[in-house]
PDB file of C-alpha atoms in Angstrom:
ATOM      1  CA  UNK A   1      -9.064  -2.304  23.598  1.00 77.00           C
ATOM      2  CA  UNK A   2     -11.101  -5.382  22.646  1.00 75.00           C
ATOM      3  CA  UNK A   3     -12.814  -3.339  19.877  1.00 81.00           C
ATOM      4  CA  UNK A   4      -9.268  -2.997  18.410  1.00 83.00           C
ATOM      5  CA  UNK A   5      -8.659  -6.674  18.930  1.00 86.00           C
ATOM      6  CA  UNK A   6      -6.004  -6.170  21.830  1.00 84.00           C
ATOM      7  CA  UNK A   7      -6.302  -7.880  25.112  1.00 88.00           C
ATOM      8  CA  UNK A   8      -6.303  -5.815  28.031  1.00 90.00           C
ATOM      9  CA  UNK A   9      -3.572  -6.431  30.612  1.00 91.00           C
ATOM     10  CA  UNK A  10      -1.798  -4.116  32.895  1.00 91.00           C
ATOM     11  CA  UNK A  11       0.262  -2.181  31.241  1.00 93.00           C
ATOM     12  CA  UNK A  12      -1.724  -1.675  28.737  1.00 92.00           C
ATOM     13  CA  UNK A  13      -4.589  -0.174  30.650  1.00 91.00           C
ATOM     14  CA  UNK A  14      -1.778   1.762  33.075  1.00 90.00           C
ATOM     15  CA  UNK A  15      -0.946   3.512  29.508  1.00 90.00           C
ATOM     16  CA  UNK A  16      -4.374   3.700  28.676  1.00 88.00           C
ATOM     17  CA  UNK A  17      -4.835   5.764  32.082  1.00 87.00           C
ATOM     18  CA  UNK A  18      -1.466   7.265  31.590  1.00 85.00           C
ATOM     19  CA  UNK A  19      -2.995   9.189  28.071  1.00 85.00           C
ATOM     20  CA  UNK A  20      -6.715  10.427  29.869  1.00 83.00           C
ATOM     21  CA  UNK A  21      -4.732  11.265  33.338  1.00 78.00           C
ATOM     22  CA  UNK A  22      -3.688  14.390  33.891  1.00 70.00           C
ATOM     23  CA  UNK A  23      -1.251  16.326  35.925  1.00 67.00           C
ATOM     24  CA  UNK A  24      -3.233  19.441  37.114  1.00 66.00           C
ATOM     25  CA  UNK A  25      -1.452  19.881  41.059  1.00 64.00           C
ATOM     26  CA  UNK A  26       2.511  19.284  40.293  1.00 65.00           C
ATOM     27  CA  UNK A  27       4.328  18.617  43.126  1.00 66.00           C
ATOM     28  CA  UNK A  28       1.530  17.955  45.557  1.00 64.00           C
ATOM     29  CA  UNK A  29       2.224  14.472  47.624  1.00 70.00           C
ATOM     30  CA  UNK A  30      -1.877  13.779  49.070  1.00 71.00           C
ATOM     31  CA  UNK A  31      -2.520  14.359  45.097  1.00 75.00           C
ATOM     32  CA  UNK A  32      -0.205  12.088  44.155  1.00 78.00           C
ATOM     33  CA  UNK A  33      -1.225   9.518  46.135  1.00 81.00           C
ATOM     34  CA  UNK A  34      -4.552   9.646  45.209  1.00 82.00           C
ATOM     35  CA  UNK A  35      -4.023   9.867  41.573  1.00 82.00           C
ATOM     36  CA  UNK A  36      -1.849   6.541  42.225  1.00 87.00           C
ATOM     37  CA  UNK A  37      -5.011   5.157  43.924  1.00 87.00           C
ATOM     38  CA  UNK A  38      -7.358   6.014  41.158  1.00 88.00           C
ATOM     39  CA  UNK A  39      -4.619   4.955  38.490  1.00 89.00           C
ATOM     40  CA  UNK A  40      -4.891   1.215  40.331  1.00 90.00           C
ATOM     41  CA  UNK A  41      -8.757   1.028  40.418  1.00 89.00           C
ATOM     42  CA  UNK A  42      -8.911   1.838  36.897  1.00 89.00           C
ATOM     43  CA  UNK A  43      -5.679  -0.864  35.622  1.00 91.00           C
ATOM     44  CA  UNK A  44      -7.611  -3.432  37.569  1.00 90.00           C
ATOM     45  CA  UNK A  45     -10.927  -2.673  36.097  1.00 90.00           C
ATOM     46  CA  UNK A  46      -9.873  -2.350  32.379  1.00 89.00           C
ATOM     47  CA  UNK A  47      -7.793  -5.714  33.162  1.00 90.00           C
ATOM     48  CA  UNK A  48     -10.847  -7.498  34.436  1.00 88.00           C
ATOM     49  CA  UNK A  49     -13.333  -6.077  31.967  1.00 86.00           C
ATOM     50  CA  UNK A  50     -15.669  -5.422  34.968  1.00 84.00           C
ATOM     51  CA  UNK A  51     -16.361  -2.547  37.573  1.00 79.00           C
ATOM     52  CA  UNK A  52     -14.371  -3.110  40.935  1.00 73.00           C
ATOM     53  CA  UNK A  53     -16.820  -2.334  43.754  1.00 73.00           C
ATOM     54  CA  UNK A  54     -16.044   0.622  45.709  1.00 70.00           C
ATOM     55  CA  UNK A  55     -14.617  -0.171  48.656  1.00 71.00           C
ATOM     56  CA  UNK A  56     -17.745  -0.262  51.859  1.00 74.00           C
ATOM     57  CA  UNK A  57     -20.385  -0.408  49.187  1.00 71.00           C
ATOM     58  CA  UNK A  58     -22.697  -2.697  48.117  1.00 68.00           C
ATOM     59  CA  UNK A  59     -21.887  -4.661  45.368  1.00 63.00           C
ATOM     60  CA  UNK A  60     -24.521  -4.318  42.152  1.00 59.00           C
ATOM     61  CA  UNK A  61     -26.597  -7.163  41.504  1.00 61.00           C
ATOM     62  CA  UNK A  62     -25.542  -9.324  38.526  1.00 60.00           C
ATOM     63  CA  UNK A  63     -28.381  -8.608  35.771  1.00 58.00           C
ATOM     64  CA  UNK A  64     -30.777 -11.297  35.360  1.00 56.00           C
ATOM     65  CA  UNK A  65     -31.696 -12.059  31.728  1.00 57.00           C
ATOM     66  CA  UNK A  66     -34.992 -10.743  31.039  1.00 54.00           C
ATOM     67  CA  UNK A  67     -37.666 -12.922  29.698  1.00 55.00           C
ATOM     68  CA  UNK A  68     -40.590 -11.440  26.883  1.00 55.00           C
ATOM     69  CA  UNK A  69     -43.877 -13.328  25.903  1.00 54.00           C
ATOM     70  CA  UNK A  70     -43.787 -14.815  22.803  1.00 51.00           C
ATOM     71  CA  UNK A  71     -46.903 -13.826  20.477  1.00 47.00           C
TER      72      UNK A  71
END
């Protein structure tokens, strides 16, 4: 989205994840609800421009900026 100059915000990314998603299991309620589950992780993601953590993992380290040796 910021490639095409648009800010992302929620329902943008929900139809963003709306046009990749698909419906594969119609009418079945656990699939449903995870789809719904995945649908939020991804909206708040694309909204914050950053990975949300998994929830009971460890959260990556923030890089570090590298430093070279001038010549």
């Amino acid at each position: 989205m910021t490639s095409q100059g648009v800010t992302p915000d929620a329902k943008r990314c929900g139809a963003a994840f709306e046009a990749i998603a698909t419906e594969d299991i119609p009418d079945a309620r656990p699939w449903q609800t995870w789809r719904e589950q995945v649908r939020q992780f991804y909206v708040d993601s694309c909204v914050s421009g950053k990975p949300k953590p998994v929830p009971g993992a460890v959260a990556p380290a923030s890089p570090t900026p590298s430093t070279t040796a001038s010549r």
